[in-house]
C-alpha positions as MATLAB code, in Angstrom:
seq = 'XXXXXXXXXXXXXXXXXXXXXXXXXXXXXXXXXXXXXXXXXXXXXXXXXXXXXXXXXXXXXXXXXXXXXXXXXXXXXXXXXXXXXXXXXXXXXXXXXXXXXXXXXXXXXXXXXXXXXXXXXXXXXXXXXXXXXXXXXXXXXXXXXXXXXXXXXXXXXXXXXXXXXXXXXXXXXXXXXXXXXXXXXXXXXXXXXXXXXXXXXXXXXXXXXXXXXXXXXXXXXXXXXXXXXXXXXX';
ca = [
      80.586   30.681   41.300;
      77.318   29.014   40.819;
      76.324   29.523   44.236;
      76.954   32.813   43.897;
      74.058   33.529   41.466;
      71.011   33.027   43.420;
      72.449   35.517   45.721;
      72.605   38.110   42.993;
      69.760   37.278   41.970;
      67.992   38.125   45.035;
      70.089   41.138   45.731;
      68.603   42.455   42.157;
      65.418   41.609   43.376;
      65.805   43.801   46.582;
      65.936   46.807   44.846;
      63.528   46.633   42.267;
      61.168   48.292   44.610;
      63.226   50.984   45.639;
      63.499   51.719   41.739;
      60.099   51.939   41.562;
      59.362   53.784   44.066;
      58.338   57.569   43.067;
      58.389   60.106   46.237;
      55.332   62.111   46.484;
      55.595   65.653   45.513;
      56.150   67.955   48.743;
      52.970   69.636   49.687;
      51.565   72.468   51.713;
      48.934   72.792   54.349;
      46.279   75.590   52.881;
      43.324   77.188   54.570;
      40.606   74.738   53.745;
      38.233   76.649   51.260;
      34.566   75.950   51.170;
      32.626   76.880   47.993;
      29.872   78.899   47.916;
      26.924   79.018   45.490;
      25.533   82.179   46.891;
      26.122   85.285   44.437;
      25.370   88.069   47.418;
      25.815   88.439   51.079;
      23.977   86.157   53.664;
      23.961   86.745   57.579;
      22.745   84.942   60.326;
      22.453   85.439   64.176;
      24.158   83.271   66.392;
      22.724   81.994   69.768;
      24.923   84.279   71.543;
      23.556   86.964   69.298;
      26.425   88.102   67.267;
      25.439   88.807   63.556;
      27.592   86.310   61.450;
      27.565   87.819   57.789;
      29.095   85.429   54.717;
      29.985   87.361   51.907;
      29.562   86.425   47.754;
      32.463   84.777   46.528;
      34.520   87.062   44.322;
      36.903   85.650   41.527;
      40.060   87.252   40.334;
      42.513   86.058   38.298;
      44.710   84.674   41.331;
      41.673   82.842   42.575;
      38.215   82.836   44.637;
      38.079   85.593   47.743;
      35.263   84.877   49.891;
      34.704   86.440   54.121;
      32.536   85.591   56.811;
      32.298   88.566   58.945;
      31.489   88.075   62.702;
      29.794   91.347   64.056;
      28.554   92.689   67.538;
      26.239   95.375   66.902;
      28.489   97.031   64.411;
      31.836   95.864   65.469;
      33.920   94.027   63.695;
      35.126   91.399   65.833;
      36.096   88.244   63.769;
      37.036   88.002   60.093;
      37.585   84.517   58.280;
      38.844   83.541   54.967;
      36.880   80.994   53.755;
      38.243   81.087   49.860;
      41.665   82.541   48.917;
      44.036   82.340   46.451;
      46.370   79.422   46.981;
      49.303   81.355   47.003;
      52.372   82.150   49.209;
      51.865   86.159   48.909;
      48.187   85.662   49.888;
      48.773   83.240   52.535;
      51.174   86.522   54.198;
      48.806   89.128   53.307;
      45.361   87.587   55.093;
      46.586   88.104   58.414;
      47.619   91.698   58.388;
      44.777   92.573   56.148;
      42.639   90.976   58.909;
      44.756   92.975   61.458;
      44.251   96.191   59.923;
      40.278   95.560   59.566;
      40.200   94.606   63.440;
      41.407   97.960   64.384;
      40.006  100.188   61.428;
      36.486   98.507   62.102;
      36.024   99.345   58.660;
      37.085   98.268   55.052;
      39.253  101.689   55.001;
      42.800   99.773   54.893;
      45.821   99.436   53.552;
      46.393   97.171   50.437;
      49.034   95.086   51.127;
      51.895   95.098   48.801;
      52.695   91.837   46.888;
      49.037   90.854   46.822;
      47.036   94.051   45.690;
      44.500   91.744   43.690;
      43.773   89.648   46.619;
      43.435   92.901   48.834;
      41.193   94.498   46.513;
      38.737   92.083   46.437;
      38.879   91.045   50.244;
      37.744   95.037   50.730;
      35.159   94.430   48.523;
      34.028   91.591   50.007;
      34.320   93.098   53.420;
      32.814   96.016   52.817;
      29.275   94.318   51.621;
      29.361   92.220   54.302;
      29.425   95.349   56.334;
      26.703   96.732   54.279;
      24.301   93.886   55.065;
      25.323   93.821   59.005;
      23.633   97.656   59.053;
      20.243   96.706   57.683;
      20.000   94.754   60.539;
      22.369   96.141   63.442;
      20.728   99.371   62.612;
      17.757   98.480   63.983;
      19.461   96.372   66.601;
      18.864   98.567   70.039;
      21.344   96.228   71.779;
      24.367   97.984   69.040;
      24.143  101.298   71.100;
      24.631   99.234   74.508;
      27.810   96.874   73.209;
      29.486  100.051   71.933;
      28.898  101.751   75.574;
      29.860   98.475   77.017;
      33.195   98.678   75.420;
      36.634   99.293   77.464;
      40.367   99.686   76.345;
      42.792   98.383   78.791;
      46.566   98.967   78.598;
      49.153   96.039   79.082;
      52.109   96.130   80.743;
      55.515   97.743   79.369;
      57.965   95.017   79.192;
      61.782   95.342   78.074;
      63.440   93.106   75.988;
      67.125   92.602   74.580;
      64.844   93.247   71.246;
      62.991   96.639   72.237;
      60.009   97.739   74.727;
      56.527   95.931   74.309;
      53.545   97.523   75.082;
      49.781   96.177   74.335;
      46.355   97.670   74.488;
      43.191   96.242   73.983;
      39.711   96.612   73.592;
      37.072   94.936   75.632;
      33.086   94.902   74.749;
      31.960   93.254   77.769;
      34.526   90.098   78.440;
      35.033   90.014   74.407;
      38.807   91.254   72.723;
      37.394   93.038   70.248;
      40.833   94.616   69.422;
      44.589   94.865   70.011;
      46.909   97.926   69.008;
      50.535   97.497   70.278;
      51.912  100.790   71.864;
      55.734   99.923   71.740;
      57.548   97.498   69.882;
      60.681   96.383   68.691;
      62.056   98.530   65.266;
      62.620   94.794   63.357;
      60.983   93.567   60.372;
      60.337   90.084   62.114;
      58.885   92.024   64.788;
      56.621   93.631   62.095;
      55.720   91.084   60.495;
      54.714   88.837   63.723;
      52.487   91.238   65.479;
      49.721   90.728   63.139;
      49.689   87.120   62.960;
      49.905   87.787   67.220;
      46.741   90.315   66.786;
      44.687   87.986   64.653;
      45.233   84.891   66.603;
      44.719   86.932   69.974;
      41.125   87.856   68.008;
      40.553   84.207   67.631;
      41.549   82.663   70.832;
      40.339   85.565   72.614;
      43.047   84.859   75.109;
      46.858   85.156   75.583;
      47.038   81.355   75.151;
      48.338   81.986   71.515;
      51.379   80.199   69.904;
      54.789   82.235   69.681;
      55.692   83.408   66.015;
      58.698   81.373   64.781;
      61.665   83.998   63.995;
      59.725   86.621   66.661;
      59.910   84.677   69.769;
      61.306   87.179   72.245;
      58.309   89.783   71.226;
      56.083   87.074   71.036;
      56.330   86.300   75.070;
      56.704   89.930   75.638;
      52.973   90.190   74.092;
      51.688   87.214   75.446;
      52.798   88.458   79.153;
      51.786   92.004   78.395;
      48.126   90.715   76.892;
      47.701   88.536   80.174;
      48.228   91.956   82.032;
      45.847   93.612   80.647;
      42.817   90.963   80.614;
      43.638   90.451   84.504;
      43.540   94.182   84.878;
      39.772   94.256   82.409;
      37.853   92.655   85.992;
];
């Protein structure tokens, strides 16, 4: 029996540790936000001479909503989040309302339901940006020649078990300034992929774009009917 002890002993000893041991709490990757000190709108030319535009930060009661615009001439043709609201509605919301401003060229959208405070202030904030981008594309003579410039090239129709898939997109010289899809499936996964699809398309300006978890049958349909039509652009 007295032998017996140490080896309790040292059993007990084992799992103090693992009673000590608190797991972390489970967290989430978030866009990283970068503060701003700047109360109004401040643009700046890039060496390829796109006019980048950074907007004042707005604060609502769901958090900071900041944009940096990314205009050629007066197209829209990149829109970043650099402060949002931490929160799962917004997180769903910045992709479609980045979508929808892609293709409106214009802060005319949709609010998107679920996050009305964050869309209200991202049109606000996209609207001055586009405000300050026409004091100085205005005067800009290359913003006549970019819009002349531009193209719209339609992708291949592709069936799927899902529905048809049809892209189009807009070209300013070798730049996807914009994607509309012509057919797709009727299915609210398919819905609520294509505009993470669009946005990242915007981004990568290329069809080498991940597949949307839950869509991943439209998601290679547009991938394959994108390719189509930048091979067919020239």
């Amino acid at each position: 029996m007295k032998r017996a002890i140490p080896v309790v002993v040292l059993s007990i000893a084992g799992l103090v540790p693992v009673w000590l041991y608190q797991p972390s709490a489970q967290s989430s990757t978030v866009q990283t936000m970068t503060p701003a000190p700047s109360t109004s709108s401040s643009s700046s030319s890039s060496s390829s001479g796109a006019n980048v535009v950074t907007s004042s930060t707005i604060t609502t009661e769901k958090g900071p909503v900041q944009l940096q615009v990314t205009f050629d001439g007066t197209k829209i043709t990149a829109v970043k989040m650099l402060q949002q609201p931490n929160h799962p509605q917004t997180t769903a919301a910045v992709p479609k309302l980045i979508a929808e401003t892609l293709e409106a060229q214009s802060a005319d959208i949709d609010t998107v339901s679920g996050a009305t405070i964050t869309s209200e202030a991202y049109k606000k904030s996209l609207q001055a940006t586009i405000d300050d981008n026409v004091k100085t594309a205005s005067a800009s003579p290359s913003a006549s020649a970019s819009e002349a410039a531009s193209r719209t090239v339609d992708g291949s129709a592709l069936s799927t078990e899902k529905g048809p898939v049809q892209a189009q997109v807009t070209f300013v010289g070798t730049k996807i300034t914009a994607v509309k899809m012509l057919q797709q499936p009727n299915h609210p996964q398919t819905t609520a992929a294509v505009p993470v699809l669009v946005a990242e398309t915007l981004e990568a300006q290329s069809a080498d774009i991940d597949t949307v978890s839950g869509a991943t049958i439209t998601s290679e349909a547009y991938k394959t009917s994108l390719q189509a039509a930048i091979d067919a652009r020239g």
